[in-house]
Short mmCIF file of C-alpha atoms in Angstrom, two decimals:
data_model
loop_
_atom_site.label_atom_id
_atom_site.label_comp_id
_atom_site.label_asym_id
_atom_site.label_seq_id
_atom_site.Cartn_x
_atom_site.Cartn_y
_atom_site.Cartn_z
CA MET J 1 150.40 163.98 268.67
CA PRO J 2 153.09 163.12 271.24
CA HIS J 3 153.95 166.12 273.41
CA LEU J 4 157.49 166.94 274.57
CA VAL J 5 158.29 169.37 277.39
CA ILE J 6 161.79 170.82 277.67
CA ALA J 7 162.31 172.32 281.11
CA GLY J 8 165.37 174.55 281.36
CA LYS J 9 167.52 176.52 278.93
CA LEU J 10 168.90 174.24 276.23
CA HIS J 11 171.62 174.57 273.59
CA ALA J 12 170.24 175.55 270.20
CA ALA J 13 171.30 172.24 268.65
CA GLY J 14 169.01 170.34 271.01
CA LEU J 15 166.10 172.69 270.38
CA GLU J 16 166.53 172.35 266.62
CA LEU J 17 166.38 168.57 266.94
CA ALA J 18 163.20 168.79 269.03
CA ARG J 19 161.48 171.27 266.71
CA ALA J 20 162.35 169.21 263.65
CA ALA J 21 160.92 165.98 265.07
CA PRO J 22 157.94 165.00 262.88
CA GLY J 23 154.59 164.73 264.60
CA VAL J 24 155.82 165.95 268.00
CA THR J 25 154.51 169.09 269.72
CA LEU J 26 156.75 171.06 272.05
CA ASP J 27 156.66 173.28 275.13
CA TYR J 28 159.94 174.99 276.02
CA VAL J 29 160.19 176.45 279.53
CA GLU J 30 163.48 178.16 280.40
CA ASP J 31 162.63 178.69 284.09
CA VAL J 32 164.32 175.90 286.09
CA SER J 33 161.97 175.95 289.09
CA GLU J 34 159.70 172.99 289.74
CA ALA J 35 156.79 175.41 290.10
CA ALA J 36 157.26 176.64 286.52
CA LEU J 37 157.26 173.06 285.29
CA LEU J 38 154.00 172.06 287.00
CA ALA J 39 151.69 173.83 284.55
CA HIS J 40 153.11 171.80 281.65
CA LEU J 41 153.13 168.34 283.24
CA PRO J 42 149.48 167.38 282.57
CA LYS J 43 150.19 167.32 278.79
CA ALA J 44 153.74 165.97 278.92
CA GLU J 45 154.44 162.59 277.38
CA ALA J 46 158.20 163.16 277.35
CA LEU J 47 160.19 165.47 279.59
CA VAL J 48 163.71 166.83 279.15
CA LEU J 49 164.84 168.02 282.56
CA ARG J 50 167.70 170.41 283.38
CA THR J 51 168.49 171.11 287.05
CA GLN J 52 165.08 171.45 288.68
CA PRO J 53 163.81 168.74 291.02
CA LEU J 54 161.18 166.24 289.94
CA THR J 55 159.37 165.01 293.03
CA ALA J 56 156.78 162.27 293.42
CA ALA J 57 154.11 164.96 293.69
CA SER J 58 155.15 166.40 290.33
CA VAL J 59 155.26 162.96 288.71
CA ALA J 60 151.67 162.48 289.87
CA GLN J 61 150.69 165.60 287.88
CA ALA J 62 151.88 163.97 284.62
CA PRO J 63 149.38 161.18 283.84
CA HIS J 64 150.62 160.71 280.25
CA LEU J 65 154.36 160.72 280.96
CA ARG J 66 156.31 157.97 279.14
CA ILE J 67 159.98 159.05 279.40
CA VAL J 68 162.06 161.47 281.48
CA SER J 69 165.40 162.50 280.01
CA ARG J 70 167.96 164.22 282.26
CA HIS J 71 170.21 166.81 280.67
CA GLY J 72 173.25 165.39 282.46
CA VAL J 73 174.40 162.24 284.21
CA GLY J 74 173.25 162.91 287.77
CA TYR J 75 169.69 162.44 288.96
CA ASP J 76 169.83 163.19 292.70
CA ALA J 77 166.87 165.58 292.44
CA VAL J 78 164.63 163.12 290.56
CA ASP J 79 162.34 160.78 292.49
CA LEU J 80 163.45 157.62 290.70
CA ALA J 81 161.19 155.41 292.81
CA ALA J 82 158.12 157.38 291.73
CA LEU J 83 159.05 157.01 288.07
CA THR J 84 159.83 153.31 288.40
CA ALA J 85 156.54 152.67 290.18
CA ARG J 86 154.77 154.13 287.14
CA GLY J 87 156.95 152.19 284.68
CA ILE J 88 158.56 155.40 283.38
CA PRO J 89 162.20 155.10 282.29
CA LEU J 90 164.70 157.75 283.34
CA ALA J 91 167.43 158.43 280.78
CA ILE J 92 170.76 160.17 281.26
CA VAL J 93 173.16 161.43 278.60
CA GLY J 94 176.05 159.03 279.21
CA ASP J 95 179.61 160.04 278.44
CA VAL J 96 179.30 163.54 276.98
CA ASN J 97 181.25 165.60 279.50
CA SER J 98 183.90 163.38 281.12
CA VAL J 99 186.73 165.16 279.29
CA SER J 100 185.32 168.55 280.28
CA VAL J 101 185.11 167.57 283.97
CA ALA J 102 188.59 166.05 283.94
CA GLU J 103 190.03 169.21 282.40
CA HIS J 104 188.29 171.32 285.04
CA ALA J 105 189.64 169.13 287.82
CA MET J 106 193.14 169.47 286.35
CA MET J 107 192.69 173.24 286.18
CA LEU J 108 191.65 173.35 289.84
CA LEU J 109 194.64 171.21 290.82
CA LEU J 110 196.97 173.59 289.02
CA ALA J 111 195.27 176.74 290.35
CA ALA J 112 195.34 175.41 293.92
CA ALA J 113 198.97 174.29 293.68
CA LYS J 114 200.10 177.63 292.24
CA ARG J 115 197.88 179.66 294.61
CA ALA J 116 196.38 181.35 291.57
CA LEU J 117 193.91 183.52 293.48
CA ARG J 118 196.64 184.87 295.78
CA GLY J 119 198.78 185.57 292.72
CA HIS J 120 195.96 187.48 291.05
CA ARG J 121 195.41 189.59 294.15
CA ALA J 122 199.12 190.27 294.48
CA VAL J 123 198.97 192.05 291.14
CA ALA J 124 195.48 193.54 291.35
CA GLU J 125 195.73 195.00 294.87
CA PRO J 126 198.11 197.83 295.84
CA GLY J 127 201.22 196.70 297.67
CA GLY J 128 200.71 193.02 296.96
CA TRP J 129 203.61 192.40 294.61
CA GLY J 130 205.92 191.26 297.38
CA TRP J 131 203.79 188.13 297.91
CA ARG J 132 205.82 186.49 295.16
CA ASN J 133 208.81 186.22 297.52
CA ARG J 134 206.95 183.87 299.85
CA PHE J 135 207.32 180.98 297.38
CA GLU J 136 203.92 179.50 298.27
CA GLY J 137 203.26 177.86 294.92
CA VAL J 138 204.28 174.23 294.52
CA GLU J 139 205.02 172.01 291.55
CA LEU J 140 202.72 169.15 290.61
CA ALA J 141 205.60 167.22 289.05
CA GLY J 142 206.62 164.47 291.42
CA LYS J 143 203.53 164.89 293.62
CA ARG J 144 201.12 162.07 294.47
CA LEU J 145 197.51 162.26 293.24
CA LEU J 146 194.72 160.06 294.61
CA ILE J 147 191.68 159.85 292.34
CA VAL J 148 188.57 158.79 294.26
CA GLY J 149 186.24 157.19 291.71
CA PHE J 150 187.91 155.77 288.62
CA GLY J 151 185.25 155.97 285.93
CA ARG J 152 185.70 157.75 282.61
CA THR J 153 186.41 161.13 284.20
CA GLY J 154 188.87 159.71 286.69
CA ARG J 155 190.74 157.87 283.95
CA HIS J 156 190.96 160.99 281.78
CA LEU J 157 192.32 162.91 284.77
CA ALA J 158 194.87 160.17 285.48
CA ARG J 159 196.33 160.59 281.99
CA MET J 160 196.41 164.38 282.29
CA ALA J 161 198.06 164.26 285.71
CA ALA J 162 200.63 161.74 284.50
CA ALA J 163 201.55 164.15 281.71
CA PHE J 164 202.38 166.71 284.42
CA GLY J 165 204.69 164.18 286.06
CA MET J 166 202.38 163.20 288.92
CA GLU J 167 202.29 159.72 290.43
CA VAL J 168 198.67 158.53 290.35
CA ARG J 169 196.74 156.00 292.38
CA ALA J 170 192.99 155.48 292.47
CA CYS J 171 190.30 154.25 294.84
CA ASP J 172 187.18 152.61 293.41
CA PRO J 173 185.90 149.55 295.30
CA VAL J 174 183.30 148.72 292.63
CA LEU J 175 185.89 148.59 289.86
CA ALA J 176 188.35 146.77 292.09
CA ALA J 177 185.77 144.02 292.61
CA LYS J 178 185.05 143.74 288.87
CA GLY J 179 188.65 143.83 287.68
CA TRP J 180 190.89 146.88 287.62
CA PRO J 181 190.76 148.62 284.21
CA GLU J 182 194.20 150.23 283.96
CA GLU J 183 197.53 148.64 284.82
CA ALA J 184 199.35 151.99 284.88
CA VAL J 185 197.36 153.18 287.92
CA ARG J 186 197.51 151.23 291.16
CA SER J 187 194.30 150.47 293.05
CA VAL J 188 194.26 151.40 296.75
CA ASP J 189 191.64 151.55 299.48
CA LEU J 190 190.51 154.96 300.67
CA ALA J 191 192.41 155.15 303.95
CA GLU J 192 195.67 154.00 302.37
CA GLY J 193 195.28 156.42 299.48
CA LEU J 194 194.49 159.42 301.69
CA GLY J 195 197.55 158.80 303.80
CA TRP J 196 199.72 158.51 300.68
CA ALA J 197 198.44 161.46 298.64
CA ASP J 198 199.65 165.04 298.22
CA ALA J 199 196.46 165.83 296.30
CA VAL J 200 193.01 164.23 296.07
CA SER J 201 190.40 164.62 293.31
CA VAL J 202 186.89 163.28 293.89
CA HIS J 203 184.78 161.72 291.11
CA VAL J 204 181.99 159.72 292.77
CA PRO J 205 178.20 160.15 292.98
CA GLY J 206 176.56 161.61 296.05
CA GLY J 207 175.44 159.42 298.93
CA ALA J 208 173.53 159.58 302.19
CA ARG J 209 176.60 160.85 304.04
CA PRO J 210 179.89 162.51 303.08
CA LEU J 211 182.54 160.16 301.76
CA LEU J 212 185.24 162.51 303.04
CA GLY J 213 184.43 163.77 306.51
CA ALA J 214 186.61 164.94 309.38
CA ALA J 215 188.05 161.47 310.03
CA GLU J 216 189.03 160.97 306.40
CA LEU J 217 190.48 164.47 305.99
CA ALA J 218 192.59 163.88 309.11
CA LEU J 219 194.39 161.09 307.24
CA LEU J 220 195.77 163.49 304.62
CA ARG J 221 199.33 164.70 304.68
CA PRO J 222 199.65 168.28 306.00
CA GLY J 223 199.24 170.82 303.21
CA ALA J 224 197.41 168.46 300.84
CA ILE J 225 195.25 169.76 297.98
CA LEU J 226 191.60 168.66 297.69
CA VAL J 227 189.51 169.01 294.52
CA ASN J 228 185.80 168.18 294.25
CA THR J 229 184.05 168.31 290.88
CA ALA J 230 181.67 165.44 291.74
CA ARG J 231 178.70 166.32 293.95
CA GLY J 232 178.09 168.66 296.86
CA GLY J 233 178.01 166.66 300.08
CA VAL J 234 180.60 164.10 298.97
CA VAL J 235 183.06 166.24 300.95
CA ASP J 236 181.85 167.49 304.35
CA GLU J 237 182.00 171.27 303.89
CA GLY J 238 182.27 172.02 307.60
CA ALA J 239 185.08 169.51 308.04
CA LEU J 240 186.86 170.98 305.01
CA VAL J 241 186.69 174.50 306.51
CA GLU J 242 188.17 173.18 309.77
CA ALA J 243 190.92 171.34 307.89
CA LEU J 244 191.79 174.51 305.96
CA ASP J 245 191.83 176.54 309.17
CA GLY J 246 194.08 173.97 310.82
CA GLY J 247 196.45 173.65 307.86
CA ARG J 248 195.69 169.97 307.25
CA ILE J 249 194.41 171.03 303.81
CA GLY J 250 196.75 173.51 302.15
CA ALA J 251 194.52 174.47 299.24
CA ALA J 252 191.35 173.32 297.52
CA GLY J 253 189.33 173.60 294.33
CA ILE J 254 185.56 173.22 294.77
CA ASP J 255 183.01 173.19 291.94
CA VAL J 256 180.01 171.68 293.77
CA PHE J 257 178.17 172.56 296.96
CA VAL J 258 175.55 171.09 299.29
CA THR J 259 173.26 174.05 298.54
CA GLU J 260 173.47 175.53 295.05
CA PRO J 261 173.92 178.37 294.66
CA PRO J 262 175.67 178.55 298.05
CA GLU J 263 174.48 181.14 300.52
CA ALA J 264 176.17 184.54 300.63
CA GLY J 265 179.22 184.50 302.85
CA HIS J 266 179.83 180.77 302.46
CA PRO J 267 182.72 179.81 304.80
CA LEU J 268 184.84 178.47 301.93
CA ALA J 269 184.77 181.87 300.21
CA ARG J 270 186.96 183.45 302.88
CA PHE J 271 190.02 181.37 301.94
CA ASP J 272 192.21 182.83 299.21
CA GLN J 273 193.96 179.48 298.73
CA VAL J 274 190.60 177.99 297.68
CA ILE J 275 189.37 178.26 294.09
CA LEU J 276 185.56 178.12 293.76
CA SER J 277 183.51 177.67 290.59
CA PRO J 278 179.71 177.53 290.10
CA HIS J 279 179.19 173.83 289.22
CA ILE J 280 180.56 174.34 285.70
CA ALA J 281 183.07 171.48 285.38
CA GLY J 282 180.97 169.77 282.72
CA MET J 283 179.55 172.93 281.16
CA THR J 284 181.81 173.69 278.24
CA ALA J 285 180.45 174.90 274.90
CA GLU J 286 181.23 171.51 273.37
CA SER J 287 179.66 169.41 276.12
CA ALA J 288 176.57 171.64 276.30
CA GLU J 289 175.86 170.90 272.65
CA ARG J 290 176.45 167.17 273.10
CA MET J 291 174.26 167.02 276.23
CA ALA J 292 171.38 168.89 274.62
CA VAL J 293 171.36 166.70 271.52
CA VAL J 294 171.58 163.42 273.45
CA ALA J 295 168.98 164.50 276.02
CA VAL J 296 166.46 165.38 273.28
CA ARG J 297 167.29 162.24 271.32
CA ASN J 298 166.66 160.13 274.44
CA ALA J 299 163.25 161.77 274.86
CA LEU J 300 162.31 161.25 271.21
CA ASP J 301 163.49 157.63 271.32
CA GLY J 302 161.28 157.12 274.36
CA LEU J 303 158.28 158.57 272.55
CA ALA J 304 159.00 156.26 269.61
CA GLY J 305 159.03 153.27 271.95
CA ARG J 306 162.71 152.48 271.48
CA PRO J 307 164.66 153.98 274.40
CA ASP J 308 168.35 153.14 274.40
CA PRO J 309 168.86 150.68 277.29
CA ALA J 310 172.43 151.94 277.75
CA MET J 311 171.04 155.35 278.75
CA ILE J 312 168.34 154.13 281.17
CA VAL J 313 169.07 154.13 284.91
CA ASN J 314 166.02 152.03 285.86
CA PRO J 315 166.20 149.26 283.21
CA GLU J 316 163.73 147.12 285.13
CA VAL J 317 160.89 149.18 283.64
CA LEU J 318 162.01 148.16 280.14
CA GLU J 319 162.25 144.54 281.19
CA ALA J 320 158.74 144.69 282.62
CA ARG J 321 157.38 146.02 279.31
CA HIS J 322 158.77 143.03 277.43
CA ALA J 323 158.03 140.38 280.01
CA PRO J 324 155.60 137.65 278.84
CA PRO J 325 152.16 137.76 280.42
CA ALA J 326 151.72 135.67 283.55
#
């Protein structure tokens, strides 16, 4: 019988779907380390993967593997080349958490603008009440928001920010080349947008180098707000610390880090105008259920030989399967 391995804690709805699948056996491993996964790979024909890495060495330990399904939309920690070389499709869950991430980004924008952490401390700590008379909080109404990356999440955020009275522009060279999707939001290049913006929210995948480093942060207007709910490393953390120290960045909201969890005493944690969260922008109760169900369904579809092409990030392996013999 086909064997499915679920690696990492999963919402009950996804587990129920897996356990109810006829003719499929299951191993469920809550530990998210790659080492814990290794013992189960020799039997795995389908793999649902949470946050642990999947290296080429691990792929080599899974001789029967036919489909890998990521519980999410990112796959930075998966060796895609190793899977593709074996003809194994990698599936993601598609648009299950874009609203959740956009809401979180909006929350961070608001918390940073209102200096929410300083306000909390002013009440919680003795003698802090007088902080209120410094008038540090600012309004978002009338402020300029640059959204870097204008996919589904960026577009949701644009509508939310507009409802707060913000003026929104977006930077997305790929979309700009294909045809801009929304007339209400003007397309700008990165340098122009950074120089224009009072606040920036980042919604792009990770790359080999930071998209926003010291040179880019220097373009921002003094006191700007920066929010990152995308990927750790998209914003240079060291450059961000320097910009906060120098006042170029007035406040920030950061959900993602280069190293997760970040080391104790991370430099960003010393700023009380910075709101930090543990990579939870997409982890609402609603999105967790949707992700689990879609991730398991992708794995079961792969076992049945009918993976959804819209969910596959290396579609060339599907094309190769259906190519006529030479």
